[in-house]
Amino acid sequence: MHVKNTFYTTTITVIIVSLIISLSLAVQISTSRQQSIQQINTSVANLSHTLDVYTEGIMRQSEMLITTVSDIIEIYGMTPQQATNIQRMISNQDNLLTQINNVAVYDVRGELFTALHETFSGPRKGVDRAFFIYHKNNKSQQIFIGEPVVSRTNGKWVITISRRLETHTGAFNGVVVVTLGIENFLALYGQINIGHSGVIGLTTQSGVLLVRYPFKNNYIGAIVSDSPLFRKYLKVQNTGIASSISRFDKIERIYAYEKNTRYGLVTTVAVSTDEALSPWRKQAIQLAVLIFVFTVILIVASYFLYSDLSRKTRDNKELKIIASEDALTGLFNRRSFDEKILSEIAGCIARGAPISVLIVDVDYFKKYNDNYGHPEGDRCLALMGDTLRKSLTRDNQIVARYGGEEFALILPDADIQEARRIAQTIIRNVFSLQIEHAFSPFGRVTVSVGVSTARAVEIAGSQQSIIIAADQALYQAKRAGRNQYAFVGV
């Protein structure tokens, strides 16, 4: 029972420790995940803001250039000399030339008036272009950022930034347009580490996709105004963090968005949720493996502890049995008898019951041993022990080898009548064994029995008194002729 309790205690301790560590791990993993997401949010928010500032700078420079050209034309008109002056002025804008694909001026009929690059691979007219149609139909002289188109000078994708030209009377007089190469934006976006599945996008406020990195033709000009970004988030605030599954490649991403207050352009920087959390996931797996290994070690250690305690308990039991048993007969030995009589007297006192003690001695055993030999003597004693054990009538009755050929019985709750009956049964059972003893007047092995009975409460603390009385009764039985019992009270 002690080993089981120890094992259960150890097992419960292991479970509790494992649960505590597991809960701590879960909290740590959850906290670490939140910290990772926070770092991701901060990183993409900073990138989106930086790109928004960059884009606004390009747009401002383009707007300034367009305004300058518009002012020259509205003041001096569209003369050949002014076309030359405008072209020279545009060419001197070295700081813008890396981003600008072309600068063109179209007259009221859509005819090309002048351009930075006048070599066109397609039609030179702009009357069919969306920006020309827009300005012809709208009187606002604010710049207009149109959807991406393929440049007619070099066949590359460009973003158009344009402004309406007017006469002194306010009539439509043509368009000034700056085209920005999308590949320039892509080159910049490509230098930013957003992982293998990251995405950077630039969208108009109406939801037309201008630039998307990584680049694919079918993404350019796509309408995304029905996305959660435009339907939900931008209606609440111009900057923020969100997550969604891309309509283009079905990848879940965390993205930061920022809408430019001047031009309405929306810059988004998105990273794959799975990829961004990969370092956290790796750490979480390592921690999980660590706690698993630790738990296994605890379980194995508790198993070995239980095995060791079980072995020691078995050894202790065996030692206790060896220390408490008589090796020849398998009965309790003298030491156990002395211990048990104390506990049995205490038990009878508690119950208010009597207790009896019997001392049994094999008659003429020395002659038997001397004439038949010690092996036969041992066999005889073993048979005596087995017979005495079988003569008991209750489970709580005890028989012990008291020394040599003497045996002692403790009969808790047995009064004098029951003690005498058991004594008679023992004498009768031994006699019926018919063990030959030629050196006994009975011709077979017999026993003499001394019986003593007392109220347990009267011999408390003096258990020897009942043993002495039983021993005296044994000598009376022997003096009376052996093969009988005698009684002496306490």
Coordinates of C-alpha atoms in Angstrom, one line a residue:
M1 CA 0.0 0.0 0.0
H2 CA 2.9 2.3 0.9
V3 CA 4.4 1.8 -2.6
K4 CA 1.1 2.4 -4.3
N5 CA 0.6 5.6 -2.4
T6 CA 4.1 6.7 -3.2
F7 CA 3.5 5.8 -6.9
Y8 CA 0.2 7.6 -7.0
T9 CA 1.7 10.6 -5.2
T10 CA 4.6 10.6 -7.7
T11 CA 2.3 10.2 -10.7
I12 CA 0.0 13.0 -9.5
T13 CA 3.1 15.2 -8.9
V14 CA 4.3 14.4 -12.4
I15 CA 0.9 15.3 -13.9
I16 CA 0.7 18.5 -11.9
V17 CA 4.2 19.5 -12.8
S18 CA 3.6 18.7 -16.5
L19 CA 0.3 20.7 -16.4
I20 CA 2.0 23.7 -14.8
I21 CA 4.8 23.6 -17.3
S22 CA 2.4 23.0 -20.2
L23 CA 0.3 25.9 -19.1
S24 CA 3.3 28.1 -18.7
L25 CA 4.5 26.9 -22.1
A26 CA 1.0 27.7 -23.6
V27 CA 1.1 31.2 -22.1
Q28 CA 4.6 31.7 -23.3
I29 CA 3.8 30.5 -26.8
S30 CA 0.6 32.7 -26.9
T31 CA 2.6 35.7 -25.6
S32 CA 5.4 35.0 -28.0
R33 CA 2.9 34.8 -30.9
Q34 CA 1.3 38.1 -29.9
Q35 CA 4.7 39.7 -29.7
S36 CA 5.6 38.2 -33.2
I37 CA 2.4 39.6 -34.7
Q38 CA 3.0 42.9 -33.1
Q39 CA 6.5 43.0 -34.6
I40 CA 5.1 42.1 -37.9
N41 CA 2.4 44.7 -37.7
T42 CA 5.0 47.4 -36.8
S43 CA 7.3 46.3 -39.6
V44 CA 4.7 46.3 -42.4
A45 CA 3.2 49.6 -41.0
N46 CA 6.6 51.3 -41.2
L47 CA 7.1 50.0 -44.7
S48 CA 3.7 51.1 -45.9
H49 CA 4.3 54.6 -44.5
T50 CA 7.8 54.8 -46.0
L51 CA 6.4 53.8 -49.5
D52 CA 3.5 56.2 -49.1
V53 CA 6.0 59.0 -48.5
Y54 CA 8.1 57.9 -51.5
T55 CA 5.0 57.7 -53.7
E56 CA 3.8 61.1 -52.6
G57 CA 7.2 62.6 -53.4
I58 CA 7.1 61.2 -56.9
M59 CA 3.6 62.5 -57.4
R60 CA 4.4 65.9 -56.0
Q61 CA 7.4 66.3 -58.4
S62 CA 5.2 65.1 -61.3
E63 CA 2.5 67.6 -60.2
M64 CA 5.0 70.4 -60.1
L65 CA 6.3 69.6 -63.5
I66 CA 2.7 69.4 -64.9
T67 CA 1.8 72.7 -63.3
T68 CA 4.9 74.4 -64.7
V69 CA 4.2 73.2 -68.2
S70 CA 0.5 74.1 -67.9
D71 CA 1.3 77.6 -66.7
I72 CA 3.7 78.2 -69.7
I73 CA 1.1 77.0 -72.2
E74 CA -1.7 79.0 -70.7
I75 CA 0.4 82.1 -70.6
Y76 CA 2.3 81.8 -73.9
G77 CA 0.1 79.4 -75.9
M78 CA 1.0 76.5 -78.0
T79 CA 3.6 77.9 -80.4
P80 CA 6.5 76.0 -82.0
Q81 CA 8.9 78.1 -79.9
Q82 CA 7.1 77.2 -76.7
A83 CA 7.2 73.5 -77.7
T84 CA 10.9 73.8 -77.9
N85 CA 11.1 75.7 -74.6
I86 CA 9.0 73.1 -72.9
Q87 CA 11.0 70.2 -74.2
R88 CA 14.2 71.9 -73.0
M89 CA 12.8 72.6 -69.6
I90 CA 11.6 69.0 -69.2
S91 CA 14.9 67.6 -70.2
N92 CA 16.6 69.6 -67.4
Q93 CA 14.6 67.8 -64.7
D94 CA 17.4 65.3 -64.1
N95 CA 16.2 64.4 -60.7
L96 CA 12.9 63.2 -62.1
L97 CA 14.1 61.5 -65.3
T98 CA 14.7 58.2 -63.5
Q99 CA 11.0 57.8 -62.7
I100 CA 9.5 59.5 -65.7
N101 CA 8.7 57.4 -68.7
N102 CA 7.5 60.4 -70.8
V103 CA 6.0 63.9 -70.6
A104 CA 3.5 64.8 -73.3
V105 CA 1.2 67.7 -74.2
Y106 CA -1.9 67.2 -76.3
D107 CA -3.9 70.0 -77.9
V108 CA -7.7 70.3 -77.9
R109 CA -8.0 67.7 -80.8
G110 CA -5.7 65.2 -79.1
E111 CA -2.8 65.9 -81.4
L112 CA 0.6 65.7 -79.8
F113 CA 2.0 69.2 -79.3
T114 CA 5.3 68.3 -77.7
A115 CA 6.9 65.5 -75.7
L116 CA 10.0 64.5 -73.8
H117 CA 10.3 61.5 -76.1
E118 CA 8.6 62.0 -79.4
T119 CA 9.4 58.6 -80.9
F120 CA 6.1 56.7 -80.7
S121 CA 5.6 53.1 -81.7
G122 CA 1.9 53.5 -81.8
P123 CA -0.6 56.3 -82.5
R124 CA 0.6 59.8 -81.6
K125 CA -2.8 61.0 -80.8
G126 CA -4.2 61.0 -77.3
V127 CA -7.8 61.4 -78.0
D128 CA -8.6 57.8 -77.2
R129 CA -6.7 57.8 -73.9
A130 CA -8.8 57.6 -70.7
F131 CA -7.0 60.7 -69.2
F132 CA -7.9 62.8 -72.3
I133 CA -11.5 61.8 -72.2
Y134 CA -11.7 62.5 -68.4
H135 CA -10.3 66.0 -68.7
K136 CA -12.4 66.8 -71.7
N137 CA -15.5 66.0 -69.8
N138 CA -14.5 67.3 -66.4
K139 CA -13.7 71.0 -65.7
S140 CA -11.5 70.4 -62.7
Q141 CA -7.9 71.4 -63.1
Q142 CA -6.8 69.1 -60.3
I143 CA -4.4 66.4 -61.4
F144 CA -5.9 63.1 -62.4
I145 CA -4.2 59.7 -61.7
G146 CA -5.5 57.3 -64.3
E147 CA -5.4 53.6 -64.6
P148 CA -2.2 51.9 -65.9
V149 CA -1.8 51.8 -69.7
V150 CA 0.9 50.5 -72.1
S151 CA 3.2 53.3 -73.2
R152 CA 3.1 54.1 -76.9
T153 CA 6.8 55.2 -76.8
N154 CA 8.4 52.0 -75.5
G155 CA 5.5 49.5 -74.9
K156 CA 5.9 49.4 -71.1
W157 CA 3.3 49.6 -68.4
V158 CA 3.0 53.2 -67.1
I159 CA 0.9 55.2 -64.6
T160 CA -0.6 58.4 -66.1
I161 CA -0.7 61.7 -64.1
S162 CA -2.5 64.4 -66.1
R163 CA -4.0 67.9 -65.9
R164 CA -6.6 69.8 -68.0
L165 CA -5.5 72.7 -70.1
E166 CA -7.9 75.6 -70.5
T167 CA -8.1 78.8 -72.6
H168 CA -8.5 82.2 -71.0
T169 CA -12.3 81.7 -71.3
G170 CA -12.1 78.4 -69.4
A171 CA -12.7 76.2 -72.5
F172 CA -10.9 72.9 -72.8
N173 CA -7.6 73.3 -74.5
G174 CA -5.8 69.9 -74.2
V175 CA -4.0 67.8 -71.6
V176 CA -0.5 67.7 -70.0
V177 CA 0.4 64.1 -69.0
V178 CA 3.3 62.6 -67.2
T179 CA 3.7 58.8 -67.4
L180 CA 5.6 57.0 -64.7
G181 CA 7.2 53.6 -65.4
I182 CA 5.7 50.8 -63.3
E183 CA 9.0 48.9 -63.5
N184 CA 10.6 51.7 -61.5
F185 CA 8.2 51.1 -58.7
L186 CA 8.7 47.3 -59.0
A187 CA 12.5 47.8 -58.8
L188 CA 12.1 49.6 -55.5
Y189 CA 9.6 47.2 -54.1
G190 CA 11.8 44.3 -55.1
Q191 CA 14.6 45.6 -52.8
I192 CA 12.3 45.3 -49.7
N193 CA 12.4 42.1 -47.8
I194 CA 8.8 40.9 -47.5
G195 CA 9.5 37.2 -47.8
H196 CA 8.8 34.8 -50.6
S197 CA 5.0 35.3 -50.4
G198 CA 4.9 39.0 -49.6
V199 CA 3.0 41.5 -51.7
I200 CA 3.3 45.3 -52.1
G201 CA 0.5 47.2 -53.8
L202 CA -0.4 50.7 -55.0
T203 CA -4.1 51.4 -55.6
T204 CA -6.2 54.4 -56.5
Q205 CA -8.8 55.6 -54.1
S206 CA -11.4 54.2 -56.4
G207 CA -9.9 50.7 -56.1
V208 CA -7.9 50.4 -59.4
L209 CA -4.7 48.4 -58.9
L210 CA -1.8 50.5 -60.3
V211 CA 1.2 48.4 -59.2
R212 CA 1.5 45.0 -57.6
Y213 CA 4.7 43.3 -56.6
P214 CA 5.4 40.5 -57.6
F215 CA 4.3 41.6 -61.0
K216 CA 1.8 39.9 -63.3
N217 CA 0.1 41.4 -66.3
N218 CA -3.4 40.2 -65.2
Y219 CA -3.0 42.1 -61.9
I220 CA -2.5 45.5 -63.6
G221 CA -5.7 47.6 -63.6
A222 CA -7.6 45.0 -61.6
I223 CA -10.6 46.5 -59.7
V224 CA -10.4 45.7 -56.0
S225 CA -13.0 48.1 -54.7
D226 CA -15.1 45.2 -53.4
S227 CA -12.3 44.0 -51.2
P228 CA -12.5 44.2 -47.3
L229 CA -9.9 47.0 -47.5
F230 CA -12.2 49.3 -49.4
R231 CA -15.5 48.1 -48.2
K232 CA -14.6 48.1 -44.5
Y233 CA -11.3 49.3 -43.3
L234 CA -10.7 52.5 -45.3
K235 CA -14.2 53.7 -44.4
V236 CA -13.1 53.8 -40.8
Q237 CA -9.5 55.2 -41.0
N238 CA -6.8 55.9 -43.5
T239 CA -4.1 53.7 -41.9
G240 CA -4.3 50.4 -40.2
I241 CA -3.4 46.7 -39.9
A242 CA -5.6 43.9 -41.2
S243 CA -5.5 40.4 -42.5
S244 CA -7.3 38.6 -45.3
I245 CA -6.9 35.9 -47.9
S246 CA -5.8 37.2 -51.3
R247 CA -8.2 36.9 -54.2
F248 CA -5.3 36.4 -56.5
D249 CA -3.4 33.5 -55.0
K250 CA -5.6 32.5 -52.0
I251 CA -2.7 33.1 -49.5
E252 CA -3.6 34.5 -46.1
R253 CA -1.6 37.7 -45.3
I254 CA -1.2 40.3 -42.7
Y255 CA -1.0 43.7 -44.3
A256 CA -0.6 47.4 -43.4
Y257 CA -2.4 50.0 -45.5
E258 CA -2.0 53.8 -45.7
K259 CA -4.1 56.1 -47.8
N260 CA -2.4 59.2 -49.0
T261 CA -4.4 62.3 -47.9
R262 CA -3.2 64.4 -50.9
Y263 CA -3.6 62.0 -53.8
G264 CA -5.8 59.3 -52.4
L265 CA -3.4 56.5 -53.4
V266 CA -3.5 53.5 -51.1
T267 CA -0.2 51.8 -50.3
T268 CA -0.4 48.2 -48.9
V269 CA 2.5 46.0 -47.7
A270 CA 1.5 42.4 -46.9
V271 CA 3.4 39.4 -45.6
S272 CA 2.3 35.8 -45.6
T273 CA 0.9 34.9 -42.2
D274 CA 2.3 31.4 -42.4
E275 CA 5.7 32.7 -43.5
A276 CA 5.9 35.6 -41.0
L277 CA 5.0 33.3 -38.1
S278 CA 7.5 30.6 -39.2
P279 CA 10.2 31.7 -36.6
W280 CA 7.6 31.8 -33.9
R281 CA 6.3 28.4 -35.0
K282 CA 9.8 26.9 -35.0
Q283 CA 10.3 28.2 -31.4
A284 CA 6.9 26.9 -30.3
I285 CA 7.7 23.5 -31.7
Q286 CA 11.1 23.5 -30.0
L287 CA 9.5 24.4 -26.7
A288 CA 6.8 21.8 -27.2
V289 CA 9.4 19.1 -27.9
L290 CA 11.3 20.3 -24.8
I291 CA 8.3 19.9 -22.6
F292 CA 7.4 16.6 -24.1
V293 CA 11.0 15.3 -23.5
F294 CA 10.8 16.7 -20.0
T295 CA 7.5 15.0 -19.3
V296 CA 8.7 11.7 -20.7
I297 CA 11.8 11.9 -18.5
L298 CA 9.5 12.6 -15.5
I299 CA 7.3 9.6 -16.4
V300 CA 10.3 7.3 -16.9
A301 CA 11.9 8.5 -13.7
S302 CA 8.6 7.9 -11.8
Y303 CA 8.4 4.4 -13.4
F304 CA 11.9 3.5 -12.3
L305 CA 11.1 5.0 -8.8
Y306 CA 8.0 2.8 -8.6
S307 CA 9.9 -0.2 -9.8
D308 CA 12.7 0.4 -7.3
L309 CA 10.2 0.9 -4.5
S310 CA 8.3 -2.2 -5.5
R311 CA 11.5 -4.2 -5.5
K312 CA 12.6 -2.9 -2.1
T313 CA 9.1 -3.5 -0.8
R314 CA 9.2 -7.1 -2.1
D315 CA 12.7 -7.5 -0.6
N316 CA 11.5 -6.0 2.7
K317 CA 8.5 -8.3 2.7
E318 CA 10.7 -11.3 2.0
L319 CA 13.1 -10.2 4.7
K320 CA 10.2 -9.7 7.1
I321 CA 8.8 -13.1 6.3
I322 CA 12.2 -14.6 6.8
A323 CA 12.6 -12.8 10.1
S324 CA 9.1 -13.7 11.2
E325 CA 8.8 -17.3 10.0
D326 CA 10.3 -20.6 11.1
A327 CA 12.2 -22.0 8.2
L328 CA 11.4 -25.6 9.0
T329 CA 7.7 -25.5 9.6
G330 CA 6.6 -22.3 7.9
L331 CA 4.9 -21.2 11.2
F332 CA 5.6 -17.9 13.0
N333 CA 8.8 -18.0 15.0
R334 CA 9.3 -17.1 18.7
R335 CA 10.0 -13.4 17.8
S336 CA 6.7 -13.1 16.0
F337 CA 4.9 -14.9 18.8
D338 CA 6.2 -12.3 21.3
E339 CA 5.0 -9.4 19.0
K340 CA 1.6 -10.9 18.2
I341 CA 0.6 -11.8 21.7
L342 CA 0.9 -8.1 22.7
S343 CA -1.3 -7.0 19.8
E344 CA -3.8 -9.7 20.3
I345 CA -4.1 -8.9 24.1
A346 CA -4.7 -5.3 23.1
G347 CA -7.4 -6.3 20.6
C348 CA -9.2 -8.5 23.2
I349 CA -9.0 -5.7 25.8
A350 CA -10.7 -3.4 23.3
R351 CA -13.4 -6.0 22.6
G352 CA -13.7 -7.0 26.3
A353 CA -12.9 -10.6 25.3
P354 CA -10.9 -13.4 26.9
I355 CA -7.7 -14.9 25.4
S356 CA -6.2 -18.3 25.6
V357 CA -2.6 -19.6 25.1
L358 CA -1.6 -23.2 24.4
I359 CA 1.9 -24.7 24.7
V360 CA 2.3 -27.9 22.7
D361 CA 5.3 -30.2 23.2
V362 CA 6.2 -33.4 21.2
D363 CA 6.4 -36.3 23.7
Y364 CA 9.8 -38.1 23.9
F365 CA 11.1 -36.1 20.9
K366 CA 14.7 -36.4 22.0
K367 CA 14.6 -40.2 21.8
Y368 CA 12.8 -39.9 18.4
N369 CA 15.5 -37.6 17.1
D370 CA 18.4 -39.6 18.5
N371 CA 17.1 -42.9 17.2
Y372 CA 15.5 -42.0 13.9
G373 CA 18.0 -39.2 13.0
H374 CA 17.7 -35.5 12.6
P375 CA 16.2 -35.5 9.0
E376 CA 13.3 -37.7 10.3
G377 CA 13.1 -35.4 13.4
D378 CA 12.8 -32.4 11.1
R379 CA 10.1 -34.2 9.0
C380 CA 8.2 -34.9 12.2
L381 CA 8.3 -31.3 13.3
A382 CA 7.1 -30.2 9.9
L383 CA 4.2 -32.5 10.1
M384 CA 3.4 -31.2 13.6
G385 CA 3.4 -27.7 12.3
D386 CA 1.0 -28.6 9.5
T387 CA -1.3 -30.5 11.9
L388 CA -1.4 -27.6 14.4
R389 CA -2.3 -25.2 11.6
K390 CA -5.1 -27.4 10.4
S391 CA -6.5 -27.7 14.0
L392 CA -7.2 -24.0 14.2
T393 CA -10.9 -23.0 14.1
R394 CA -10.7 -19.2 13.4
D395 CA -8.8 -17.0 11.0
N396 CA -7.4 -14.8 13.8
Q397 CA -5.9 -17.8 15.7
I398 CA -2.1 -18.0 15.6
V399 CA 0.3 -20.9 15.8
A400 CA 4.1 -20.5 16.2
R401 CA 7.1 -22.7 16.7
Y402 CA 8.1 -21.7 20.2
G403 CA 11.5 -23.5 20.3
G404 CA 12.8 -27.0 19.6
E405 CA 9.9 -29.4 19.7
E406 CA 7.6 -26.8 21.4
F407 CA 4.8 -24.9 19.7
A408 CA 2.6 -22.1 21.0
L409 CA -0.9 -21.1 20.0
I410 CA -2.6 -17.8 20.6
L411 CA -6.4 -18.0 20.6
P412 CA -8.0 -14.5 20.8
D413 CA -11.6 -14.4 22.0
A414 CA -11.4 -18.1 23.1
D415 CA -12.7 -19.0 26.5
I416 CA -11.6 -22.0 28.6
Q417 CA -14.1 -24.4 26.9
E418 CA -13.0 -23.5 23.4
A419 CA -9.4 -23.7 24.4
R420 CA -9.9 -27.2 25.8
R421 CA -11.7 -28.3 22.7
I422 CA -8.8 -27.1 20.5
A423 CA -6.3 -28.8 22.8
Q424 CA -8.2 -32.1 22.5
T425 CA -8.4 -31.7 18.7
I426 CA -4.6 -31.2 18.5
I427 CA -3.9 -34.3 20.6
R428 CA -6.3 -36.4 18.5
N429 CA -5.1 -35.1 15.2
V430 CA -1.4 -35.8 16.0
F431 CA -2.2 -39.2 17.3
S432 CA -4.1 -40.0 14.1
L433 CA -1.0 -39.3 12.1
Q434 CA 0.4 -42.6 13.3
I435 CA 4.0 -41.5 13.1
E436 CA 5.9 -44.6 14.3
H437 CA 7.9 -44.0 17.6
A438 CA 9.2 -47.3 18.9
F439 CA 10.9 -45.5 21.8
S440 CA 7.6 -44.1 23.2
P441 CA 5.2 -46.1 25.3
F442 CA 2.4 -45.1 22.9
G443 CA 4.3 -46.6 19.9
R444 CA 3.6 -43.4 17.9
V445 CA 4.4 -39.7 18.1
T446 CA 2.1 -37.9 20.6
V447 CA 1.9 -34.4 22.1
S448 CA 1.2 -32.9 25.5
V449 CA -0.7 -29.6 25.7
G450 CA -0.7 -26.9 28.4
V451 CA -3.7 -24.6 28.4
S452 CA -4.2 -21.2 30.1
T453 CA -7.1 -18.7 29.7
A454 CA -7.5 -15.2 31.1
R455 CA -9.5 -12.1 30.7
A456 CA -7.3 -9.9 28.5
V457 CA -7.8 -6.8 30.6
E458 CA -6.4 -8.6 33.7
I459 CA -3.0 -9.5 32.0
A460 CA -2.5 -6.1 30.3
G461 CA 1.2 -5.3 30.5
S462 CA 2.1 -8.8 32.0
Q463 CA 1.6 -11.1 29.0
Q464 CA 4.2 -13.5 30.5
S465 CA 1.8 -14.5 33.2
I466 CA -0.5 -16.4 30.7
I467 CA 2.5 -17.9 29.0
I468 CA 4.0 -19.1 32.3
A469 CA 0.6 -20.5 33.3
A470 CA 0.3 -22.4 30.0
D471 CA 3.9 -23.7 30.5
Q472 CA 3.0 -24.9 34.0
A473 CA 0.0 -26.7 32.6
L474 CA 2.2 -28.4 30.1
Y475 CA 4.4 -29.8 32.8
Q476 CA 1.3 -31.0 34.6
A477 CA 0.2 -32.9 31.5
K478 CA 3.7 -34.5 31.1
R479 CA 3.7 -35.5 34.8
A480 CA 0.3 -37.0 34.4
G481 CA 1.5 -39.4 31.7
R482 CA 1.8 -37.3 28.4
N483 CA -0.6 -37.5 25.4
Q484 CA -3.1 -35.3 27.2
Y485 CA -3.7 -31.7 28.2
A486 CA -3.8 -29.8 31.5
F487 CA -5.2 -26.4 32.4
V488 CA -3.8 -23.7 34.7
G489 CA -5.6 -20.4 35.1
V490 CA -3.9 -17.0 35.5

